[in-house]
Amino acid sequence: MNSALRTERIALAVTPLSPVHVGCGEDFVPTGYVMQDGWLYAFDPAAIPLTDDDRQDLLARANRPGADAILAVQRFFAERARLCMATARLAIPVAPAVQREYEDRVGRTAAVQGGGKTIVNQLSIERTAHHPHTGVPYLPGSSIKGAIRTAWLNQLNAGAAAGGDGNAKQLETRLLQGAFHTDPFRFLAVSDAMGEDVLSEIVFSTNHKKRLVLSKSGEPRAAKGPTTRREAIVAAQYAALVTDVTIQQPQMKHAPGELPVPESRLTGWRSVAGACNAYYLPRLKAELDLLEERCLAAPQWIQRVRQLLRQLEAPLAAGDAVLLRIGRHSGFENVTLDGVRQLKTGGKTSTTLWLAAREENARSEMLPFGWVLLHRQGQPLPALRQWCDNQPKPDVTVARQQLRQLREALQAQRVAAEQAEAERRTAAQRAQEAAEQEAARLAALTPQGREVEALRKQLLGHTAARKQPVSGQLYQITRALIQRAEQDSAWSAEDKAALAQLLTTLVPEKIDLAGKAKEIRQAAQRLGAST
């Protein structure tokens, strides 16, 4: 069997048009982050330079019973916010209401159930897909490929009803006329869309009814979906991420049954782009209409997106720009095929939608999740760039400068601590050496020399402000030692000289000799000292 592959590679930039959250199964938890001044600082608890007292405090808190331990540990890190910030591995802007919620709830009990069971404020925040080492968000290639696949299958289905297709797998088998070897997407590869400085933000994910439903009292009914906190890639970051798409078109002379059927084959990027834009453009426009009708998004944002789509008509039509919707909360209508869409309840459309909000109970000024634009690298889109420049985004300059200053201050503290420790060790070493030398000196003393040394220590031990009178113990000991030194032949000249030195230095410093001063000077002279 002879075969060859004709390969088309397309380098694409990715610009998020709205917040994007792609789940990764990880959360920020309040024992690994603190919030201050509108920013979340994520840190590794093991990397925080704690004092011995702090370590004992943390251990004691962790050993508390039940929920008290969780709350106490949460408070421990919140109380040391600046230290945690200085060791943070990344900083992410947060919506003001998210921080207020954190400040109100961290380390506090949420509720107490029957029997006294405590419910803890978890304050967890769902992370978006991110690089495991840098924490920078990215868009998985599988998410992009999945969005493309949905649009392509929708084009193949051409609005046909489900018929006998009992599930999605049976539907795909019918559309692709086979299994793995006939699947055209095995010839499509999409790399992860990554960037060096992709900004994310912590927002609320809020659920809203698509149609206004009033209660008996005339109040709007709220949707039942729980509000959660999520990290999402910030919208309007022009060409913030890049990805490569590779399309292979096999040219086989034999075994055509091992290839996708001709009508399902990916004939090139433009055909793929056409299918995607045909699928997603009407859906974005319909969502803009819905947001406008329900007053869920800012009118100015809606109008600017509509204007942007008009300005991008040419690159969209040419396949140089491709609209996709990816990630969490893409919406039921954006992940299903026309003609076969059906909810478990029997409906054809969902009744609620999820929106990114800066307030937990927001009812306006919100944004949809998941809209992104792929466009060819090297072919600038001035209208898109201008639109991005006009959209509000968190200012990272001040926070990053503060983080840098905190890290520098912590580093300076570490250097100072290391220097102090080095000086302490040097002093301890010197003290040890001096002690060893003193011990050696004492060991070499004669018994008479030890008596002189004992007198020296007793004199030094008198630390009172006033000198001791001659009626005191020090003078009596001194006089007795002078007598032994003069009468005992075992005393060497060296030991006598050492005693004489004490008589002219420490003795008059510590004893009020009064009328005995002359006697002591004469004794020193006799023992060989110079006065």
Short mmCIF file of C-alpha atoms in Angstrom, two decimals:
data_model
loop_
_atom_site.label_atom_id
_atom_site.label_comp_id
_atom_site.label_asym_id
_atom_site.label_seq_id
_atom_site.Cartn_x
_atom_site.Cartn_y
_atom_site.Cartn_z
CA MET A 1 0.00 0.00 0.00
CA ASN A 2 1.52 3.32 -1.06
CA SER A 3 0.57 6.38 0.92
CA ALA A 4 1.64 9.96 1.42
CA LEU A 5 0.50 12.81 3.60
CA ARG A 6 -0.04 16.34 2.44
CA THR A 7 0.26 18.54 5.53
CA GLU A 8 -1.07 22.02 6.15
CA ARG A 9 0.21 23.88 9.21
CA ILE A 10 -1.44 27.05 10.42
CA ALA A 11 0.01 29.27 13.14
CA LEU A 12 -2.83 30.99 14.97
CA ALA A 13 -3.11 33.66 17.62
CA VAL A 14 -5.97 33.42 20.10
CA THR A 15 -7.80 36.44 21.48
CA PRO A 16 -10.44 35.82 24.17
CA LEU A 17 -13.56 37.89 23.51
CA SER A 18 -15.09 37.04 26.88
CA PRO A 19 -13.88 35.35 30.09
CA VAL A 20 -12.80 31.74 29.53
CA HIS A 21 -12.72 29.00 32.16
CA VAL A 22 -11.50 25.52 31.27
CA GLY A 23 -11.75 23.27 34.30
CA CYS A 24 -8.67 21.38 35.47
CA GLY A 25 -9.86 19.73 38.68
CA GLU A 26 -7.84 22.04 40.94
CA ASP A 27 -8.98 24.70 43.38
CA PHE A 28 -7.46 27.60 45.24
CA VAL A 29 -8.18 27.03 48.95
CA PRO A 30 -7.74 29.58 51.78
CA THR A 31 -4.88 27.60 53.32
CA GLY A 32 -3.00 28.29 50.09
CA TYR A 33 -3.99 31.85 49.27
CA VAL A 34 -4.66 35.23 50.83
CA MET A 35 -6.43 38.26 49.36
CA GLN A 36 -5.39 41.86 49.74
CA ASP A 37 -5.97 45.08 47.79
CA GLY A 38 -7.95 43.34 45.05
CA TRP A 39 -5.50 40.51 44.42
CA LEU A 40 -5.28 36.83 45.26
CA TYR A 41 -1.79 35.70 46.24
CA ALA A 42 -1.29 31.95 45.90
CA PHE A 43 1.50 30.42 47.96
CA ASP A 44 2.93 27.10 49.07
CA PRO A 45 2.39 26.82 52.85
CA ALA A 46 5.60 24.79 53.16
CA ALA A 47 7.62 27.65 51.64
CA ILE A 48 6.66 30.30 54.21
CA PRO A 49 9.61 31.17 56.51
CA LEU A 50 7.99 30.69 59.91
CA THR A 51 9.60 31.27 63.27
CA ASP A 52 9.74 28.41 65.77
CA ASP A 53 6.88 30.02 67.71
CA ASP A 54 4.79 30.28 64.52
CA ARG A 55 5.42 26.62 63.72
CA GLN A 56 4.29 25.59 67.17
CA ASP A 57 1.20 27.80 66.81
CA LEU A 58 0.34 26.29 63.41
CA LEU A 59 0.82 22.76 64.73
CA ALA A 60 -1.41 23.47 67.71
CA ARG A 61 -4.14 24.86 65.46
CA ALA A 62 -3.93 21.90 63.08
CA ASN A 63 -4.38 19.53 66.02
CA ARG A 64 -7.65 21.08 67.12
CA PRO A 65 -10.71 18.84 66.82
CA GLY A 66 -12.96 18.78 63.75
CA ALA A 67 -13.81 21.94 61.86
CA ASP A 68 -12.04 24.10 64.43
CA ALA A 69 -8.72 23.01 62.93
CA ILE A 70 -9.68 24.16 59.42
CA LEU A 71 -10.95 27.51 60.65
CA ALA A 72 -7.92 28.08 62.87
CA VAL A 73 -5.47 27.28 60.08
CA GLN A 74 -7.37 29.60 57.72
CA ARG A 75 -7.01 32.39 60.29
CA PHE A 76 -3.33 31.60 60.78
CA PHE A 77 -2.47 32.40 57.17
CA ALA A 78 -4.90 35.32 56.94
CA GLU A 79 -3.21 36.89 59.99
CA ARG A 80 0.14 36.62 58.21
CA ALA A 81 -1.06 37.92 54.87
CA ARG A 82 2.01 40.01 54.01
CA LEU A 83 4.37 37.14 54.76
CA CYS A 84 2.27 34.86 52.56
CA MET A 85 2.20 37.51 49.83
CA ALA A 86 5.99 37.79 49.88
CA THR A 87 6.33 34.07 49.17
CA ALA A 88 3.49 33.94 46.62
CA ARG A 89 4.21 32.10 43.38
CA LEU A 90 1.56 34.07 41.48
CA ALA A 91 -0.86 36.96 41.93
CA ILE A 92 -4.31 37.08 40.30
CA PRO A 93 -6.75 40.01 40.33
CA VAL A 94 -10.08 39.37 42.02
CA ALA A 95 -13.45 41.05 41.67
CA PRO A 96 -14.02 43.38 44.66
CA ALA A 97 -17.04 41.39 45.86
CA VAL A 98 -14.96 38.20 45.87
CA GLN A 99 -12.47 39.82 48.23
CA ARG A 100 -15.24 41.17 50.47
CA GLU A 101 -16.66 37.68 50.71
CA TYR A 102 -13.23 36.33 51.63
CA GLU A 103 -12.70 38.96 54.33
CA ASP A 104 -16.17 38.35 55.79
CA ARG A 105 -15.92 34.55 55.85
CA VAL A 106 -12.32 33.38 56.16
CA GLY A 107 -11.78 31.53 59.41
CA ARG A 108 -15.44 31.82 60.36
CA THR A 109 -18.19 29.25 60.73
CA ALA A 110 -20.76 29.24 57.94
CA ALA A 111 -23.49 27.52 59.95
CA VAL A 112 -24.12 25.06 62.74
CA GLN A 113 -26.38 22.12 61.95
CA GLY A 114 -28.43 20.09 64.36
CA GLY A 115 -26.29 18.27 66.88
CA GLY A 116 -23.73 21.06 66.84
CA LYS A 117 -22.03 20.06 63.58
CA THR A 118 -20.08 23.00 62.19
CA ILE A 119 -20.25 23.95 58.51
CA VAL A 120 -17.01 25.58 57.36
CA ASN A 121 -16.72 28.34 54.77
CA GLN A 122 -14.61 26.49 52.21
CA LEU A 123 -13.97 29.59 50.07
CA SER A 124 -12.57 27.38 47.32
CA ILE A 125 -12.02 28.88 43.87
CA GLU A 126 -12.03 26.70 40.77
CA ARG A 127 -8.84 27.14 38.79
CA THR A 128 -8.70 27.30 35.02
CA ALA A 129 -6.27 25.12 33.07
CA HIS A 130 -2.75 26.38 33.74
CA HIS A 131 0.92 25.53 33.35
CA PRO A 132 1.92 23.31 36.29
CA HIS A 133 5.11 25.25 37.04
CA THR A 134 4.37 28.88 36.17
CA GLY A 135 0.64 28.91 36.88
CA VAL A 136 0.03 30.83 33.62
CA PRO A 137 -3.40 29.94 32.15
CA TYR A 138 -3.66 28.24 28.78
CA LEU A 139 -6.30 26.73 26.51
CA PRO A 140 -5.91 22.98 26.00
CA GLY A 141 -5.64 21.90 22.39
CA SER A 142 -8.29 19.28 23.13
CA SER A 143 -10.79 22.03 24.03
CA ILE A 144 -10.13 23.87 20.77
CA LYS A 145 -10.31 20.64 18.78
CA GLY A 146 -13.56 19.67 20.50
CA ALA A 147 -15.16 22.98 19.54
CA ILE A 148 -14.03 22.51 15.93
CA ARG A 149 -15.36 18.95 15.91
CA THR A 150 -18.81 20.07 17.07
CA ALA A 151 -19.03 22.62 14.25
CA TRP A 152 -17.83 20.12 11.64
CA LEU A 153 -20.30 17.45 12.73
CA ASN A 154 -23.07 20.03 12.68
CA GLN A 155 -22.17 20.83 9.07
CA LEU A 156 -22.21 17.13 8.16
CA ASN A 157 -25.58 16.64 9.86
CA ALA A 158 -27.08 19.63 8.02
CA GLY A 159 -29.93 19.96 10.50
CA ALA A 160 -31.19 16.39 10.09
CA ALA A 161 -33.26 14.91 12.90
CA ALA A 162 -31.80 12.24 15.14
CA GLY A 163 -33.83 9.45 13.59
CA GLY A 164 -32.70 6.12 14.98
CA ASP A 165 -29.55 7.52 16.58
CA GLY A 166 -29.97 6.70 20.23
CA ASN A 167 -26.93 8.55 21.52
CA ALA A 168 -24.12 10.85 20.47
CA LYS A 169 -21.76 7.99 19.60
CA GLN A 170 -24.29 6.43 17.23
CA LEU A 171 -24.87 9.84 15.67
CA GLU A 172 -21.14 10.31 15.06
CA THR A 173 -20.88 6.83 13.58
CA ARG A 174 -23.66 7.69 11.13
CA LEU A 175 -22.17 11.05 10.17
CA LEU A 176 -18.63 9.72 9.75
CA GLN A 177 -19.78 6.42 8.27
CA GLY A 178 -17.53 4.28 10.38
CA ALA A 179 -15.27 4.16 13.40
CA PHE A 180 -11.77 5.38 14.21
CA HIS A 181 -10.20 4.87 10.79
CA THR A 182 -12.93 6.90 9.09
CA ASP A 183 -12.79 9.74 11.63
CA PRO A 184 -11.36 12.81 9.86
CA PHE A 185 -10.25 14.32 13.15
CA ARG A 186 -7.46 11.81 13.56
CA PHE A 187 -5.78 13.88 10.85
CA LEU A 188 -6.26 17.14 12.79
CA ALA A 189 -3.82 18.14 15.53
CA VAL A 190 -4.18 21.23 17.69
CA SER A 191 -1.48 22.28 20.13
CA ASP A 192 -2.23 23.85 23.48
CA ALA A 193 -2.76 27.60 23.12
CA MET A 194 -0.21 29.21 25.41
CA GLY A 195 1.24 32.63 26.14
CA GLU A 196 3.95 34.10 28.32
CA ASP A 197 1.77 36.62 30.16
CA VAL A 198 -1.87 35.56 30.05
CA LEU A 199 -3.93 37.44 32.60
CA SER A 200 -6.70 35.72 34.54
CA GLU A 201 -9.17 37.02 37.11
CA ILE A 202 -11.33 35.59 39.90
CA VAL A 203 -15.02 36.20 39.17
CA PHE A 204 -18.39 34.82 40.14
CA SER A 205 -20.11 32.31 37.89
CA THR A 206 -23.81 33.16 38.10
CA ASN A 207 -26.90 31.43 36.71
CA HIS A 208 -29.76 33.35 35.07
CA LYS A 209 -33.04 32.55 33.39
CA LYS A 210 -33.18 33.28 29.67
CA ARG A 211 -36.77 34.42 29.91
CA LEU A 212 -38.17 36.67 32.57
CA VAL A 213 -40.30 34.58 34.92
CA LEU A 214 -42.28 36.33 37.63
CA SER A 215 -43.40 34.93 40.95
CA LYS A 216 -46.96 35.26 42.24
CA SER A 217 -45.93 38.47 43.94
CA GLY A 218 -44.60 39.86 40.67
CA GLU A 219 -40.92 39.51 41.55
CA PRO A 220 -38.49 38.04 38.97
CA ARG A 221 -37.67 34.41 39.72
CA ALA A 222 -33.97 33.67 40.01
CA ALA A 223 -32.34 30.66 38.39
CA LYS A 224 -31.47 27.80 40.72
CA GLY A 225 -27.84 27.25 39.71
CA PRO A 226 -25.42 27.87 42.61
CA THR A 227 -23.10 30.85 42.36
CA THR A 228 -19.45 29.79 42.41
CA ARG A 229 -16.06 31.49 42.27
CA ARG A 230 -13.91 30.72 39.26
CA GLU A 231 -10.62 31.77 37.76
CA ALA A 232 -11.14 32.83 34.15
CA ILE A 233 -8.87 34.15 31.43
CA VAL A 234 -9.51 37.87 31.12
CA ALA A 235 -11.27 38.98 27.93
CA ALA A 236 -9.81 41.33 25.30
CA GLN A 237 -6.16 40.27 25.53
CA TYR A 238 -5.10 40.71 21.92
CA ALA A 239 -3.24 37.66 20.56
CA ALA A 240 -2.37 36.67 24.12
CA LEU A 241 -2.09 32.99 23.24
CA VAL A 242 -0.75 31.09 20.24
CA THR A 243 -1.50 27.64 18.88
CA ASP A 244 -0.60 25.53 15.87
CA VAL A 245 -3.14 23.58 13.86
CA THR A 246 -1.97 20.76 11.61
CA ILE A 247 -4.25 19.16 9.02
CA GLN A 248 -3.06 16.05 7.23
CA GLN A 249 -4.66 14.93 3.99
CA PRO A 250 -3.65 11.35 3.18
CA GLN A 251 -3.29 10.42 -0.48
CA MET A 252 -3.72 6.65 -0.65
CA LYS A 253 -3.88 4.57 -3.79
CA HIS A 254 -5.24 1.50 -2.05
CA ALA A 255 -7.59 0.61 0.79
CA PRO A 256 -9.85 3.67 0.47
CA GLY A 257 -12.06 2.11 3.13
CA GLU A 258 -9.44 3.01 5.71
CA LEU A 259 -9.90 6.72 5.01
CA PRO A 260 -12.70 9.11 5.97
CA VAL A 261 -15.45 9.25 3.39
CA PRO A 262 -14.88 12.13 0.95
CA GLU A 263 -17.73 14.30 2.23
CA SER A 264 -16.43 14.21 5.83
CA ARG A 265 -12.76 14.84 5.07
CA LEU A 266 -11.05 18.00 6.29
CA THR A 267 -9.96 19.43 2.97
CA GLY A 268 -8.07 22.35 4.47
CA TRP A 269 -8.12 25.06 7.08
CA ARG A 270 -10.49 27.32 5.18
CA SER A 271 -13.14 24.61 5.05
CA VAL A 272 -12.72 24.03 8.79
CA ALA A 273 -12.91 27.78 9.46
CA GLY A 274 -16.03 28.06 7.34
CA ALA A 275 -17.79 25.32 9.30
CA CYS A 276 -16.83 26.91 12.62
CA ASN A 277 -17.97 30.40 11.68
CA ALA A 278 -21.22 29.06 10.21
CA TYR A 279 -21.90 27.32 13.51
CA TYR A 280 -20.70 29.82 16.12
CA LEU A 281 -21.39 33.24 14.56
CA PRO A 282 -25.20 32.91 14.62
CA ARG A 283 -25.00 31.64 18.19
CA LEU A 284 -22.94 34.60 19.37
CA LYS A 285 -25.32 37.02 17.68
CA ALA A 286 -28.30 35.26 19.26
CA GLU A 287 -26.68 35.42 22.67
CA LEU A 288 -26.00 39.13 22.25
CA ASP A 289 -29.68 39.61 21.46
CA LEU A 290 -30.65 37.65 24.56
CA LEU A 291 -28.26 39.58 26.80
CA GLU A 292 -29.66 42.83 25.44
CA GLU A 293 -33.27 41.75 25.85
CA ARG A 294 -32.72 40.65 29.46
CA CYS A 295 -30.39 43.60 30.26
CA LEU A 296 -27.82 41.14 31.58
CA ALA A 297 -24.78 42.72 29.91
CA ALA A 298 -23.70 46.31 29.50
CA PRO A 299 -25.35 47.82 26.39
CA GLN A 300 -22.07 49.44 25.37
CA TRP A 301 -20.27 46.07 25.45
CA ILE A 302 -22.97 44.45 23.33
CA GLN A 303 -22.85 47.23 20.75
CA ARG A 304 -19.07 47.13 20.55
CA VAL A 305 -19.03 43.36 20.00
CA ARG A 306 -21.60 43.72 17.24
CA GLN A 307 -19.51 46.46 15.66
CA LEU A 308 -16.41 44.25 15.93
CA LEU A 309 -18.16 41.39 14.15
CA ARG A 310 -19.11 43.72 11.31
CA GLN A 311 -15.52 44.93 11.04
CA LEU A 312 -14.27 41.33 10.94
CA GLU A 313 -16.65 40.13 8.24
CA ALA A 314 -13.90 39.91 5.60
CA PRO A 315 -11.34 37.87 7.62
CA LEU A 316 -14.15 35.68 8.97
CA ALA A 317 -15.43 34.99 5.46
CA ALA A 318 -11.89 34.26 4.21
CA GLY A 319 -11.12 31.85 7.04
CA ASP A 320 -8.38 34.10 8.42
CA ALA A 321 -10.39 34.56 11.61
CA VAL A 322 -12.37 31.81 13.33
CA LEU A 323 -14.92 32.16 16.11
CA LEU A 324 -15.14 29.37 18.69
CA ARG A 325 -16.70 28.81 22.07
CA ILE A 326 -14.76 26.67 24.50
CA GLY A 327 -14.58 25.78 28.16
CA ARG A 328 -17.05 25.64 31.01
CA HIS A 329 -20.48 27.24 30.56
CA SER A 330 -20.29 27.26 26.78
CA GLY A 331 -24.01 26.61 26.77
CA PHE A 332 -26.11 23.65 25.67
CA GLU A 333 -26.76 25.17 22.25
CA ASN A 334 -23.02 25.47 21.56
CA VAL A 335 -22.10 21.85 22.18
CA THR A 336 -24.97 20.12 20.37
CA LEU A 337 -26.04 19.72 16.76
CA ASP A 338 -28.94 21.42 15.04
CA GLY A 339 -31.81 19.02 14.45
CA VAL A 340 -30.84 16.54 17.16
CA ARG A 341 -30.60 18.88 20.15
CA GLN A 342 -32.77 17.71 23.01
CA LEU A 343 -32.57 18.10 26.77
CA LYS A 344 -33.45 15.27 29.12
CA THR A 345 -36.59 17.22 29.93
CA GLY A 346 -37.58 17.06 26.26
CA GLY A 347 -36.85 20.70 25.45
CA LYS A 348 -34.74 21.84 22.51
CA THR A 349 -33.05 24.75 24.27
CA SER A 350 -31.79 25.41 27.77
CA THR A 351 -33.75 27.76 29.99
CA THR A 352 -30.80 29.32 31.83
CA LEU A 353 -27.32 30.59 31.03
CA TRP A 354 -24.16 31.15 33.06
CA LEU A 355 -22.46 34.53 33.11
CA ALA A 356 -19.28 35.95 34.61
CA ALA A 357 -20.12 38.56 37.24
CA ARG A 358 -18.21 40.84 39.56
CA GLU A 359 -20.96 40.72 42.20
CA GLU A 360 -22.46 37.54 43.65
CA ASN A 361 -26.05 38.75 43.13
CA ALA A 362 -25.43 40.70 39.94
CA ARG A 363 -28.31 41.16 37.52
CA SER A 364 -26.51 43.28 34.92
CA GLU A 365 -23.03 44.27 33.67
CA MET A 366 -22.11 40.60 33.18
CA LEU A 367 -20.26 38.73 30.42
CA PRO A 368 -20.78 35.34 28.78
CA PHE A 369 -18.15 32.65 29.13
CA GLY A 370 -16.00 31.02 26.47
CA TRP A 371 -15.96 33.14 23.30
CA VAL A 372 -12.55 33.23 21.58
CA LEU A 373 -11.27 34.33 18.19
CA LEU A 374 -8.51 32.45 16.39
CA HIS A 375 -6.68 34.46 13.75
CA ARG A 376 -3.61 33.91 11.62
CA GLN A 377 -0.32 35.00 13.10
CA GLY A 378 1.43 37.57 10.99
CA GLN A 379 -1.85 39.00 9.73
CA PRO A 380 -2.79 41.79 12.17
CA LEU A 381 -6.42 42.62 12.77
CA PRO A 382 -6.40 46.36 13.65
CA ALA A 383 -10.12 46.40 14.45
CA LEU A 384 -9.68 43.57 16.94
CA ARG A 385 -6.64 45.21 18.52
CA GLN A 386 -8.50 48.51 18.92
CA TRP A 387 -11.49 46.71 20.42
CA CYS A 388 -9.19 45.01 22.93
CA ASP A 389 -7.49 48.28 23.82
CA ASN A 390 -10.86 49.86 24.58
CA GLN A 391 -11.99 47.11 26.95
CA PRO A 392 -11.35 47.54 30.69
CA LYS A 393 -8.80 45.16 32.16
CA PRO A 394 -7.16 44.81 35.57
CA ASP A 395 -4.06 46.96 36.04
CA VAL A 396 -1.29 44.56 36.99
CA THR A 397 1.46 47.18 37.31
CA VAL A 398 0.86 48.23 40.92
CA ALA A 399 0.26 44.70 42.21
CA ARG A 400 3.34 43.31 40.52
CA GLN A 401 5.45 46.18 41.84
CA GLN A 402 4.12 45.56 45.36
CA LEU A 403 4.81 41.84 45.02
CA ARG A 404 8.35 42.58 43.85
CA GLN A 405 8.92 44.93 46.81
CA LEU A 406 7.59 42.35 49.26
CA ARG A 407 9.86 39.69 47.80
CA GLU A 408 12.84 42.04 47.96
CA ALA A 409 12.02 42.91 51.59
CA LEU A 410 11.70 39.22 52.46
CA GLN A 411 14.98 38.50 50.72
CA ALA A 412 16.64 41.33 52.66
CA GLN A 413 15.25 39.86 55.88
CA ARG A 414 16.59 36.45 54.92
CA VAL A 415 20.03 37.90 54.15
CA ALA A 416 20.03 39.80 57.46
CA ALA A 417 18.93 36.68 59.32
CA GLU A 418 21.60 34.60 57.61
CA GLN A 419 24.23 37.24 58.44
CA ALA A 420 23.08 37.38 62.07
CA GLU A 421 23.18 33.60 62.24
CA ALA A 422 26.68 33.57 60.75
CA GLU A 423 27.81 36.17 63.31
CA ARG A 424 26.19 34.15 66.10
CA ARG A 425 28.00 31.02 64.98
CA THR A 426 31.31 32.90 64.75
CA ALA A 427 30.82 34.33 68.23
CA ALA A 428 29.88 30.91 69.56
CA GLN A 429 32.95 29.40 67.95
CA ARG A 430 35.18 32.06 69.45
CA ALA A 431 33.56 31.61 72.85
CA GLN A 432 34.10 27.87 72.62
CA GLU A 433 37.74 28.35 71.67
CA ALA A 434 38.22 30.83 74.54
CA ALA A 435 36.58 28.40 76.94
CA GLU A 436 38.83 25.61 75.75
CA GLN A 437 41.89 27.82 76.16
CA GLU A 438 40.76 28.84 79.64
CA ALA A 439 40.14 25.22 80.56
CA ALA A 440 43.63 24.34 79.35
CA ARG A 441 45.11 27.22 81.35
CA LEU A 442 43.31 26.18 84.51
CA ALA A 443 44.34 22.57 84.04
CA ALA A 444 47.98 23.68 83.88
CA LEU A 445 47.81 25.64 87.14
CA THR A 446 49.51 24.49 90.35
CA PRO A 447 47.38 24.04 93.48
CA GLN A 448 48.60 27.47 94.63
CA GLY A 449 47.73 28.94 91.23
CA ARG A 450 44.21 27.54 91.58
CA GLU A 451 43.88 29.34 94.94
CA VAL A 452 44.84 32.61 93.24
CA GLU A 453 42.31 31.89 90.47
CA ALA A 454 39.61 31.16 93.06
CA LEU A 455 40.27 34.55 94.68
CA ARG A 456 40.07 36.24 91.27
CA LYS A 457 36.62 34.71 90.64
CA GLN A 458 35.36 35.72 94.08
CA LEU A 459 36.52 39.29 93.54
CA LEU A 460 34.90 39.40 90.10
CA GLY A 461 31.73 37.98 91.61
CA HIS A 462 31.28 41.07 93.77
CA THR A 463 29.15 43.26 91.50
CA ALA A 464 27.57 45.57 94.07
CA ALA A 465 27.91 49.30 93.47
CA ARG A 466 29.74 49.80 96.78
CA LYS A 467 33.05 48.17 97.65
CA GLN A 468 33.07 45.51 100.34
CA PRO A 469 34.54 46.72 103.67
CA VAL A 470 37.59 45.09 105.24
CA SER A 471 35.26 43.42 107.71
CA GLY A 472 33.79 41.47 104.84
CA GLN A 473 34.66 38.00 103.57
CA LEU A 474 36.75 39.12 100.58
CA TYR A 475 39.38 40.91 102.69
CA GLN A 476 39.61 37.98 105.08
CA ILE A 477 40.17 35.52 102.24
CA THR A 478 42.75 37.83 100.66
CA ARG A 479 44.72 38.29 103.88
CA ALA A 480 44.73 34.53 104.58
CA LEU A 481 46.02 33.84 101.07
CA ILE A 482 48.82 36.43 101.50
CA GLN A 483 49.93 34.70 104.68
CA ARG A 484 50.03 31.27 103.02
CA ALA A 485 51.95 32.64 100.04
CA GLU A 486 54.59 34.19 102.32
CA GLN A 487 54.87 31.24 104.71
CA ASP A 488 54.44 28.19 102.43
CA SER A 489 57.61 27.30 100.55
CA ALA A 490 55.53 25.44 97.94
CA TRP A 491 54.50 28.77 96.40
CA SER A 492 56.46 29.50 93.26
CA ALA A 493 57.59 32.95 92.22
CA GLU A 494 55.09 32.80 89.33
CA ASP A 495 52.12 32.09 91.62
CA LYS A 496 53.27 34.83 94.04
CA ALA A 497 53.49 37.29 91.12
CA ALA A 498 49.94 36.36 90.05
CA LEU A 499 48.68 37.04 93.59
CA ALA A 500 50.62 40.31 93.73
CA GLN A 501 48.91 41.43 90.52
CA LEU A 502 45.51 40.85 92.11
CA LEU A 503 46.58 42.89 95.14
CA THR A 504 47.29 45.91 92.91
CA THR A 505 44.24 45.58 90.62
CA LEU A 506 41.10 43.74 91.64
CA VAL A 507 41.56 43.89 95.41
CA PRO A 508 41.50 47.74 95.65
CA GLU A 509 38.69 47.81 93.04
CA LYS A 510 36.41 45.49 95.00
CA ILE A 511 37.43 46.11 98.66
CA ASP A 512 37.30 49.40 100.56
CA LEU A 513 40.78 48.96 102.09
CA ALA A 514 40.73 52.25 104.04
CA GLY A 515 43.56 51.93 106.59
CA LYS A 516 44.66 48.58 105.16
CA ALA A 517 45.73 49.93 101.76
CA LYS A 518 49.38 50.42 102.78
CA GLU A 519 49.50 46.92 104.21
CA ILE A 520 48.24 45.45 100.93
CA ARG A 521 50.71 47.49 98.84
CA GLN A 522 53.58 46.30 100.98
CA ALA A 523 52.43 42.70 100.66
CA ALA A 524 52.34 43.09 96.89
CA GLN A 525 55.88 44.44 96.92
CA ARG A 526 57.08 41.58 99.02
CA LEU A 527 55.48 39.08 96.68
CA GLY A 528 57.43 40.60 93.83
CA ALA A 529 54.95 43.00 92.18
CA SER A 530 55.86 46.49 91.03
CA THR A 531 53.60 49.25 92.43
#
